[in-house]
Amino acid sequence: MSVQLKDVAKHLNISISTVSRVLNNTGRVNKDTRERILTAIKELGYQPNEIARSLKRKSANILGVIVPDLSNRFYAKVIKGVEKIARENDHSVIVCNSDEDIQKEEEYVQLLLQKQVTGLVVATVGGNLELFEQYNKSGIPFVFIDNLPQTQENFDVVTIDNVKAGYNLAKHLIDQGHEKLAIITGPQNQSTAVERLQGFRKCLEESSFPALDKWIGIGEFKRESGYTIMKDWLLQDELPTAIFAANDHLLYGAIEAILEKGLSVPHDIAAVCFDASDDTGLVKPQITSVIQPAYKIGSIAAEIIMRKEKKKDLKVFEKVVLEPTLIINESSQIFIRKS
């Protein structure tokens, strides 16, 4: 259950009215008592029920969704999946964009908890365990998607097997005859970046082509990182024959650098990534990509929250691992003969 005003008062052995005066910044409370109350509020995870104050009703029937990049089509599809289930259950959805900033994520967590949302779907940034504790103390169901918190504690999750997906994408390039493979991935405090690199390394090691440090690029999951890393590689005497990017924005940046150099994809350098989805068919070359079932990820995450909202004493944690799809397109179809 969520922490209430009376719980804070009881914890400090002071009156509810004193705690209320501090929260509402009304009346006089001495400095020491004020600091004790503010510390206890943070430690106990108390969130003021703003909606209850204004509307005087128990439930807001709102789901909160926090994603790191609203411009990424993967997250847009996740949100559509969440929204479908929410509407079917008479819930609204509030969407927050953390912009891959852990401080922004923390601020949005505070905001959504203050709004007394009935559940949270979160693609968290990094592995902030203090922030995970805030989720735990909130007293509401929360489901993690995509990047996962680095903790041994149980939580609900909907994801794909990123190691397997990374392995399969690298295996496709090797099957095409490539031996000089490079990877551009995201921050190593994010599980998706780490696991996709693990799958890449595992495949190359099993194929007797160990991943070379000079062709392992670590950046942000943004186009600018892909561009900068690829531009540096293009200054080297030896170039990779294929690029594996951990998301589509990284690959688009890399392709921009390749084209600036006067080279082409896939004739000079083949390219593959995660979640490059072009519904129009106008992008040339079409990108070989692992496609995550984003809409399904969102809808299942929302369904988990709805089940736990109806059965508040349900202590079973669900770990749903969905199968991605490898779509083979033009960007990796040039066969490189082994020397």
mmCIF file of C-alpha atoms in Angstrom:
data_model
loop_
_atom_site.group_PDB
_atom_site.id
_atom_site.type_symbol
_atom_site.label_atom_id
_atom_site.label_comp_id
_atom_site.label_asym_id
_atom_site.label_seq_id
_atom_site.Cartn_x
_atom_site.Cartn_y
_atom_site.Cartn_z
ATOM 1 C CA MET A 1 0.000 0.000 0.000
ATOM 2 C CA SER A 2 1.109 3.573 -0.633
ATOM 3 C CA VAL A 3 2.370 5.684 2.266
ATOM 4 C CA GLN A 4 -0.209 8.096 3.696
ATOM 5 C CA LEU A 5 0.074 11.350 5.613
ATOM 6 C CA LYS A 6 -0.775 9.631 8.885
ATOM 7 C CA ASP A 7 2.078 7.133 8.340
ATOM 8 C CA VAL A 8 4.594 9.970 8.153
ATOM 9 C CA ALA A 9 3.145 11.539 11.307
ATOM 10 C CA LYS A 10 3.200 8.240 13.198
ATOM 11 C CA HIS A 11 6.781 7.537 12.068
ATOM 12 C CA LEU A 12 7.919 10.851 13.585
ATOM 13 C CA ASN A 13 5.525 10.770 16.542
ATOM 14 C CA ILE A 14 4.098 14.174 15.643
ATOM 15 C CA SER A 15 0.645 15.385 14.634
ATOM 16 C CA ILE A 16 -0.802 14.980 11.145
ATOM 17 C CA SER A 17 -1.525 18.712 11.071
ATOM 18 C CA THR A 18 2.177 19.501 11.544
ATOM 19 C CA VAL A 19 3.134 17.287 8.601
ATOM 20 C CA SER A 20 0.347 18.870 6.555
ATOM 21 C CA ARG A 21 1.596 22.393 7.283
ATOM 22 C CA VAL A 22 5.037 21.483 5.975
ATOM 23 C CA LEU A 23 3.622 19.862 2.827
ATOM 24 C CA ASN A 24 1.343 22.805 2.102
ATOM 25 C CA ASN A 25 3.848 25.406 3.292
ATOM 26 C CA THR A 26 1.256 26.924 5.599
ATOM 27 C CA GLY A 27 1.599 27.932 9.240
ATOM 28 C CA ARG A 28 4.746 27.942 11.340
ATOM 29 C CA VAL A 29 6.912 24.853 11.862
ATOM 30 C CA ASN A 30 10.383 25.147 13.387
ATOM 31 C CA LYS A 31 13.366 24.442 11.170
ATOM 32 C CA ASP A 32 14.469 21.171 12.818
ATOM 33 C CA THR A 33 10.973 19.664 12.669
ATOM 34 C CA ARG A 34 10.559 20.757 9.066
ATOM 35 C CA GLU A 35 13.822 19.064 8.075
ATOM 36 C CA ARG A 36 12.822 15.860 9.934
ATOM 37 C CA ILE A 37 9.495 15.797 8.091
ATOM 38 C CA LEU A 38 11.045 16.398 4.663
ATOM 39 C CA THR A 39 13.633 13.656 5.308
ATOM 40 C CA ALA A 40 10.943 11.193 6.424
ATOM 41 C CA ILE A 41 8.790 11.971 3.388
ATOM 42 C CA LYS A 42 11.682 11.096 1.100
ATOM 43 C CA GLU A 43 12.697 7.969 3.024
ATOM 44 C CA LEU A 44 9.148 6.601 3.264
ATOM 45 C CA GLY A 45 8.298 7.417 -0.346
ATOM 46 C CA TYR A 46 5.218 9.517 0.483
ATOM 47 C CA GLN A 47 3.526 11.235 -2.476
ATOM 48 C CA PRO A 48 0.782 13.852 -1.988
ATOM 49 C CA ASN A 49 -2.433 12.950 -3.783
ATOM 50 C CA GLU A 50 -2.958 16.071 -5.865
ATOM 51 C CA ILE A 51 -5.895 14.622 -7.769
ATOM 52 C CA ALA A 52 -7.655 13.611 -4.583
ATOM 53 C CA ARG A 53 -7.219 17.153 -3.314
ATOM 54 C CA SER A 54 -8.815 18.734 -6.361
ATOM 55 C CA LEU A 55 -11.356 16.176 -7.470
ATOM 56 C CA LYS A 56 -12.070 14.444 -4.173
ATOM 57 C CA ARG A 57 -12.207 11.021 -5.724
ATOM 58 C CA LYS A 58 -10.266 7.866 -5.037
ATOM 59 C CA SER A 59 -8.874 6.783 -8.407
ATOM 60 C CA ALA A 60 -7.584 8.788 -11.355
ATOM 61 C CA ASN A 61 -7.647 5.805 -13.745
ATOM 62 C CA ILE A 62 -4.473 6.990 -15.453
ATOM 63 C CA LEU A 63 -1.496 4.984 -16.697
ATOM 64 C CA GLY A 64 1.881 6.695 -16.834
ATOM 65 C CA VAL A 65 4.420 5.896 -19.552
ATOM 66 C CA ILE A 66 8.041 7.067 -19.434
ATOM 67 C CA VAL A 67 10.228 6.569 -22.524
ATOM 68 C CA PRO A 68 13.689 7.937 -23.371
ATOM 69 C CA ASP A 69 12.982 9.183 -26.903
ATOM 70 C CA LEU A 70 9.558 10.017 -28.330
ATOM 71 C CA SER A 71 11.078 10.574 -31.777
ATOM 72 C CA ASN A 72 11.949 6.854 -31.914
ATOM 73 C CA ARG A 73 9.176 4.948 -33.722
ATOM 74 C CA PHE A 74 9.691 1.915 -31.494
ATOM 75 C CA TYR A 75 8.479 3.862 -28.461
ATOM 76 C CA ALA A 76 5.639 5.442 -30.430
ATOM 77 C CA LYS A 77 4.335 1.955 -31.217
ATOM 78 C CA VAL A 78 4.790 0.856 -27.594
ATOM 79 C CA ILE A 79 2.661 3.815 -26.495
ATOM 80 C CA LYS A 80 -0.071 2.894 -28.991
ATOM 81 C CA GLY A 81 -0.163 -0.609 -27.490
ATOM 82 C CA VAL A 82 -0.446 0.794 -23.970
ATOM 83 C CA GLU A 83 -3.163 3.211 -25.036
ATOM 84 C CA LYS A 84 -5.312 0.503 -26.631
ATOM 85 C CA ILE A 85 -5.472 -1.574 -23.444
ATOM 86 C CA ALA A 86 -5.891 1.532 -21.293
ATOM 87 C CA ARG A 87 -8.904 2.717 -23.289
ATOM 88 C CA GLU A 88 -10.489 -0.735 -23.165
ATOM 89 C CA ASN A 89 -10.273 -0.484 -19.375
ATOM 90 C CA ASP A 90 -11.502 3.143 -19.115
ATOM 91 C CA HIS A 91 -8.055 4.535 -18.379
ATOM 92 C CA SER A 92 -6.246 7.534 -19.796
ATOM 93 C CA VAL A 93 -2.518 7.676 -20.569
ATOM 94 C CA ILE A 94 0.098 10.294 -19.645
ATOM 95 C CA VAL A 95 3.322 10.036 -21.679
ATOM 96 C CA CYS A 96 6.650 11.505 -20.525
ATOM 97 C CA ASN A 97 9.865 11.802 -22.554
ATOM 98 C CA SER A 98 13.012 11.501 -20.403
ATOM 99 C CA ASP A 99 15.330 12.280 -23.341
ATOM 100 C CA GLU A 100 17.735 9.616 -22.001
ATOM 101 C CA ASP A 101 18.317 11.826 -18.954
ATOM 102 C CA ILE A 102 18.139 10.047 -15.582
ATOM 103 C CA GLN A 103 17.331 13.308 -13.776
ATOM 104 C CA LYS A 104 14.378 13.945 -16.091
ATOM 105 C CA GLU A 105 13.173 10.391 -15.528
ATOM 106 C CA GLU A 106 13.295 10.914 -11.770
ATOM 107 C CA GLU A 107 11.358 14.186 -12.094
ATOM 108 C CA TYR A 108 8.684 12.506 -14.190
ATOM 109 C CA VAL A 109 8.409 9.643 -11.708
ATOM 110 C CA GLN A 110 7.728 12.186 -8.974
ATOM 111 C CA LEU A 111 5.183 13.998 -11.146
ATOM 112 C CA LEU A 112 3.286 10.850 -12.122
ATOM 113 C CA LEU A 113 3.204 9.531 -8.574
ATOM 114 C CA GLN A 114 1.865 12.875 -7.386
ATOM 115 C CA LYS A 115 -0.854 12.553 -10.014
ATOM 116 C CA GLN A 116 -1.701 9.198 -8.394
ATOM 117 C CA VAL A 117 -1.430 7.179 -11.605
ATOM 118 C CA THR A 118 -2.657 3.625 -11.198
ATOM 119 C CA GLY A 119 0.369 2.093 -12.915
ATOM 120 C CA LEU A 120 3.614 2.852 -14.752
ATOM 121 C CA VAL A 121 5.184 1.487 -17.947
ATOM 122 C CA VAL A 122 8.847 2.494 -17.970
ATOM 123 C CA ALA A 123 11.763 2.268 -20.375
ATOM 124 C CA THR A 124 14.263 3.358 -17.754
ATOM 125 C CA VAL A 125 17.588 5.096 -18.390
ATOM 126 C CA GLY A 126 20.658 3.495 -16.874
ATOM 127 C CA GLY A 127 20.644 1.369 -13.741
ATOM 128 C CA ASN A 128 19.746 3.824 -10.989
ATOM 129 C CA LEU A 129 18.900 1.611 -8.001
ATOM 130 C CA GLU A 130 17.716 4.564 -5.893
ATOM 131 C CA LEU A 131 15.153 5.324 -8.574
ATOM 132 C CA PHE A 132 14.113 1.665 -8.637
ATOM 133 C CA GLU A 133 13.438 1.924 -4.910
ATOM 134 C CA GLN A 134 11.065 4.803 -5.601
ATOM 135 C CA TYR A 135 9.126 2.568 -7.966
ATOM 136 C CA ASN A 136 9.079 -0.152 -5.317
ATOM 137 C CA LYS A 137 7.800 2.177 -2.588
ATOM 138 C CA SER A 138 5.117 3.706 -4.790
ATOM 139 C CA GLY A 139 2.550 1.007 -3.970
ATOM 140 C CA ILE A 140 1.402 0.829 -7.593
ATOM 141 C CA PRO A 141 2.161 -1.746 -10.310
ATOM 142 C CA PHE A 142 5.003 -0.883 -12.677
ATOM 143 C CA VAL A 143 6.315 -2.754 -15.723
ATOM 144 C CA PHE A 144 9.735 -2.263 -17.293
ATOM 145 C CA ILE A 145 10.262 -2.518 -21.044
ATOM 146 C CA ASP A 146 13.358 -2.246 -23.236
ATOM 147 C CA ASN A 147 16.147 -1.207 -20.851
ATOM 148 C CA LEU A 148 15.902 -2.902 -17.452
ATOM 149 C CA PRO A 149 17.126 -1.821 -13.989
ATOM 150 C CA GLN A 150 20.294 -3.565 -12.832
ATOM 151 C CA THR A 151 18.968 -5.242 -9.695
ATOM 152 C CA GLN A 152 18.412 -8.758 -8.385
ATOM 153 C CA GLU A 153 14.979 -7.804 -7.065
ATOM 154 C CA ASN A 154 11.900 -9.089 -8.836
ATOM 155 C CA PHE A 155 9.837 -6.857 -11.084
ATOM 156 C CA ASP A 156 7.459 -7.187 -14.029
ATOM 157 C CA VAL A 157 9.070 -6.956 -17.455
ATOM 158 C CA VAL A 158 8.135 -7.256 -21.128
ATOM 159 C CA THR A 159 11.088 -7.488 -23.490
ATOM 160 C CA ILE A 160 12.876 -9.562 -26.124
ATOM 161 C CA ASP A 161 15.975 -11.752 -25.792
ATOM 162 C CA ASN A 162 18.474 -9.078 -26.836
ATOM 163 C CA VAL A 163 21.474 -11.428 -26.676
ATOM 164 C CA LYS A 164 19.800 -13.878 -29.045
ATOM 165 C CA ALA A 165 18.643 -11.089 -31.354
ATOM 166 C CA GLY A 166 22.139 -9.584 -31.453
ATOM 167 C CA TYR A 167 23.603 -13.011 -32.175
ATOM 168 C CA ASN A 168 21.196 -13.642 -35.057
ATOM 169 C CA LEU A 169 21.847 -10.256 -36.633
ATOM 170 C CA ALA A 170 25.614 -10.795 -36.539
ATOM 171 C CA LYS A 171 25.160 -14.363 -37.831
ATOM 172 C CA HIS A 172 23.322 -13.020 -40.874
ATOM 173 C CA LEU A 173 26.332 -10.843 -41.753
ATOM 174 C CA ILE A 174 28.752 -13.741 -41.315
ATOM 175 C CA ASP A 175 26.538 -15.958 -43.475
ATOM 176 C CA GLN A 176 26.857 -13.266 -46.153
ATOM 177 C CA GLY A 177 30.624 -13.781 -46.069
ATOM 178 C CA HIS A 178 31.630 -10.861 -43.854
ATOM 179 C CA GLU A 179 34.616 -11.243 -41.526
ATOM 180 C CA LYS A 180 35.372 -7.579 -40.722
ATOM 181 C CA LEU A 181 32.422 -6.600 -38.567
ATOM 182 C CA ALA A 182 32.012 -3.438 -36.502
ATOM 183 C CA ILE A 183 29.359 -2.597 -33.910
ATOM 184 C CA ILE A 184 27.987 0.711 -32.673
ATOM 185 C CA THR A 185 26.032 0.367 -29.461
ATOM 186 C CA GLY A 186 24.650 2.499 -26.633
ATOM 187 C CA PRO A 187 25.696 3.318 -23.044
ATOM 188 C CA GLN A 188 27.000 0.342 -21.107
ATOM 189 C CA ASN A 189 24.783 1.115 -18.122
ATOM 190 C CA GLN A 190 21.763 0.150 -20.254
ATOM 191 C CA SER A 191 20.840 -3.517 -20.570
ATOM 192 C CA THR A 192 19.815 -3.304 -24.229
ATOM 193 C CA ALA A 193 23.206 -1.909 -25.239
ATOM 194 C CA VAL A 194 25.095 -4.449 -23.137
ATOM 195 C CA GLU A 195 23.099 -7.499 -24.245
ATOM 196 C CA ARG A 196 23.158 -6.665 -27.958
ATOM 197 C CA LEU A 197 26.935 -6.317 -27.734
ATOM 198 C CA GLN A 198 27.094 -9.659 -25.895
ATOM 199 C CA GLY A 199 25.162 -11.363 -28.679
ATOM 200 C CA PHE A 200 27.436 -9.778 -31.299
ATOM 201 C CA ARG A 201 30.597 -10.881 -29.470
ATOM 202 C CA LYS A 202 29.299 -14.401 -28.897
ATOM 203 C CA CYS A 203 28.511 -14.914 -32.559
ATOM 204 C CA LEU A 204 31.881 -13.629 -33.733
ATOM 205 C CA GLU A 205 33.777 -15.757 -31.210
ATOM 206 C CA GLU A 206 31.909 -18.904 -32.248
ATOM 207 C CA SER A 207 32.701 -18.065 -35.887
ATOM 208 C CA SER A 208 36.417 -17.574 -35.083
ATOM 209 C CA PHE A 209 36.242 -13.847 -35.857
ATOM 210 C CA PRO A 210 36.844 -12.204 -32.452
ATOM 211 C CA ALA A 211 35.403 -8.710 -32.156
ATOM 212 C CA LEU A 212 38.172 -6.121 -32.547
ATOM 213 C CA ASP A 213 38.290 -3.315 -29.980
ATOM 214 C CA LYS A 214 38.978 -0.766 -32.730
ATOM 215 C CA TRP A 215 35.575 -1.596 -34.241
ATOM 216 C CA ILE A 216 33.498 -1.512 -31.063
ATOM 217 C CA GLY A 217 31.908 1.920 -30.760
ATOM 218 C CA ILE A 218 30.130 2.987 -27.551
ATOM 219 C CA GLY A 219 27.921 6.068 -27.618
ATOM 220 C CA GLU A 220 24.415 7.298 -26.925
ATOM 221 C CA PHE A 221 21.406 5.805 -28.693
ATOM 222 C CA LYS A 222 21.349 8.846 -30.956
ATOM 223 C CA ARG A 223 22.105 9.645 -34.586
ATOM 224 C CA GLU A 224 24.950 11.977 -33.589
ATOM 225 C CA SER A 225 26.830 9.107 -31.903
ATOM 226 C CA GLY A 226 26.522 6.878 -34.955
ATOM 227 C CA TYR A 227 27.798 9.648 -37.191
ATOM 228 C CA THR A 228 30.785 10.548 -34.982
ATOM 229 C CA ILE A 229 31.895 6.949 -34.404
ATOM 230 C CA MET A 230 31.605 6.000 -38.082
ATOM 231 C CA LYS A 231 33.433 9.150 -39.184
ATOM 232 C CA ASP A 232 36.380 8.226 -36.939
ATOM 233 C CA TRP A 233 36.488 4.688 -38.347
ATOM 234 C CA LEU A 234 36.518 6.029 -41.900
ATOM 235 C CA LEU A 235 39.862 7.711 -41.126
ATOM 236 C CA GLN A 236 41.484 4.316 -40.471
ATOM 237 C CA ASP A 237 43.559 2.513 -43.116
ATOM 238 C CA GLU A 238 41.441 -0.629 -42.788
ATOM 239 C CA LEU A 239 37.651 -0.414 -42.882
ATOM 240 C CA PRO A 240 35.029 -2.889 -41.692
ATOM 241 C CA THR A 241 32.942 -4.476 -44.436
ATOM 242 C CA ALA A 242 29.763 -4.440 -42.329
ATOM 243 C CA ILE A 243 28.260 -2.279 -39.589
ATOM 244 C CA PHE A 244 25.961 -3.606 -36.838
ATOM 245 C CA ALA A 245 24.074 -0.822 -35.015
ATOM 246 C CA ALA A 246 22.169 -1.379 -31.770
ATOM 247 C CA ASN A 247 19.323 0.880 -32.909
ATOM 248 C CA ASP A 248 18.151 2.634 -36.049
ATOM 249 C CA HIS A 249 19.223 6.155 -35.040
ATOM 250 C CA LEU A 250 22.817 4.991 -34.590
ATOM 251 C CA LEU A 251 22.764 3.379 -38.037
ATOM 252 C CA TYR A 252 21.274 6.425 -39.756
ATOM 253 C CA GLY A 253 24.123 8.502 -38.347
ATOM 254 C CA ALA A 254 26.688 5.940 -39.524
ATOM 255 C CA ILE A 255 25.196 5.845 -43.027
ATOM 256 C CA GLU A 256 25.347 9.652 -43.186
ATOM 257 C CA ALA A 257 29.105 9.500 -42.502
ATOM 258 C CA ILE A 258 29.573 6.698 -45.064
ATOM 259 C CA LEU A 259 27.811 8.692 -47.786
ATOM 260 C CA GLU A 260 29.815 11.845 -46.942
ATOM 261 C CA LYS A 261 32.963 9.796 -47.546
ATOM 262 C CA GLY A 262 31.751 8.971 -51.047
ATOM 263 C CA LEU A 263 31.062 5.335 -50.181
ATOM 264 C CA SER A 264 27.752 3.498 -50.450
ATOM 265 C CA VAL A 265 25.627 0.942 -48.592
ATOM 266 C CA PRO A 266 25.802 -1.993 -49.164
ATOM 267 C CA HIS A 267 28.333 -1.961 -52.036
ATOM 268 C CA ASP A 268 31.202 -0.654 -49.903
ATOM 269 C CA ILE A 269 29.929 -1.293 -46.378
ATOM 270 C CA ALA A 270 26.914 -3.448 -45.473
ATOM 271 C CA ALA A 271 24.636 -2.274 -42.662
ATOM 272 C CA VAL A 272 22.178 -3.847 -40.195
ATOM 273 C CA CYS A 273 20.475 -2.647 -37.023
ATOM 274 C CA PHE A 274 17.561 -2.925 -34.592
ATOM 275 C CA ASP A 275 14.130 -1.415 -35.286
ATOM 276 C CA ALA A 276 14.622 0.188 -38.700
ATOM 277 C CA SER A 277 11.032 0.186 -39.882
ATOM 278 C CA ASP A 278 9.988 1.914 -43.124
ATOM 279 C CA ASP A 279 6.302 1.475 -43.882
ATOM 280 C CA THR A 280 6.565 3.544 -47.077
ATOM 281 C CA GLY A 281 9.239 1.490 -48.849
ATOM 282 C CA LEU A 282 10.821 4.752 -50.048
ATOM 283 C CA VAL A 283 14.048 4.502 -48.021
ATOM 284 C CA LYS A 284 16.888 3.153 -50.174
ATOM 285 C CA PRO A 285 18.498 0.849 -49.495
ATOM 286 C CA GLN A 286 15.919 -0.886 -47.329
ATOM 287 C CA ILE A 287 17.613 -1.772 -44.034
ATOM 288 C CA THR A 288 18.131 -5.320 -42.756
ATOM 289 C CA SER A 289 16.872 -5.147 -39.197
ATOM 290 C CA VAL A 290 15.701 -6.962 -36.095
ATOM 291 C CA ILE A 291 12.171 -5.705 -35.507
ATOM 292 C CA GLN A 292 10.792 -5.827 -31.966
ATOM 293 C CA PRO A 293 7.027 -6.350 -31.535
ATOM 294 C CA ALA A 294 6.674 -2.870 -30.048
ATOM 295 C CA TYR A 295 2.868 -2.637 -30.121
ATOM 296 C CA LYS A 296 2.609 -6.032 -28.440
ATOM 297 C CA ILE A 297 5.188 -5.038 -25.818
ATOM 298 C CA GLY A 298 3.086 -2.015 -24.900
ATOM 299 C CA SER A 299 -0.227 -3.857 -24.816
ATOM 300 C CA ILE A 300 1.105 -6.729 -22.688
ATOM 301 C CA ALA A 301 2.720 -4.274 -20.257
ATOM 302 C CA ALA A 302 -0.623 -2.488 -19.847
ATOM 303 C CA GLU A 303 -2.456 -5.804 -19.402
ATOM 304 C CA ILE A 304 -0.111 -6.736 -16.549
ATOM 305 C CA ILE A 305 -0.902 -3.453 -14.819
ATOM 306 C CA MET A 306 -4.631 -3.966 -15.260
ATOM 307 C CA ARG A 307 -4.434 -7.439 -13.722
ATOM 308 C CA LYS A 308 -2.522 -6.131 -10.726
ATOM 309 C CA GLU A 309 -4.846 -3.174 -10.320
ATOM 310 C CA LYS A 310 -7.810 -5.566 -10.047
ATOM 311 C CA LYS A 311 -5.943 -7.924 -7.714
ATOM 312 C CA LYS A 312 -3.897 -5.628 -5.505
ATOM 313 C CA ASP A 313 -2.571 -8.516 -3.405
ATOM 314 C CA LEU A 314 -1.173 -10.312 -6.475
ATOM 315 C CA LYS A 315 2.518 -10.904 -5.714
ATOM 316 C CA VAL A 316 3.471 -12.891 -8.818
ATOM 317 C CA PHE A 317 5.950 -11.132 -11.105
ATOM 318 C CA GLU A 318 5.687 -11.687 -14.843
ATOM 319 C CA LYS A 319 8.686 -11.849 -17.153
ATOM 320 C CA VAL A 320 7.449 -11.894 -20.737
ATOM 321 C CA VAL A 321 10.121 -12.464 -23.401
ATOM 322 C CA LEU A 322 8.802 -11.991 -26.937
ATOM 323 C CA GLU A 323 10.318 -13.136 -30.219
ATOM 324 C CA PRO A 324 11.698 -10.433 -32.509
ATOM 325 C CA THR A 325 11.659 -10.758 -36.307
ATOM 326 C CA LEU A 326 14.731 -10.544 -38.539
ATOM 327 C CA ILE A 327 13.791 -8.727 -41.753
ATOM 328 C CA ILE A 328 16.466 -9.177 -44.439
ATOM 329 C CA ASN A 329 16.682 -6.304 -46.901
ATOM 330 C CA GLU A 330 19.010 -4.641 -49.391
ATOM 331 C CA SER A 331 21.455 -3.076 -46.935
ATOM 332 C CA SER A 332 23.206 -6.410 -46.242
ATOM 333 C CA GLN A 333 22.748 -8.301 -49.484
ATOM 334 C CA ILE A 334 26.139 -7.872 -51.140
ATOM 335 C CA PHE A 335 28.124 -11.086 -50.714
ATOM 336 C CA ILE A 336 31.741 -10.631 -49.669
ATOM 337 C CA ARG A 337 33.980 -13.497 -50.751
ATOM 338 C CA LYS A 338 36.419 -14.787 -48.178
ATOM 339 C CA SER A 339 40.045 -14.163 -49.077
#
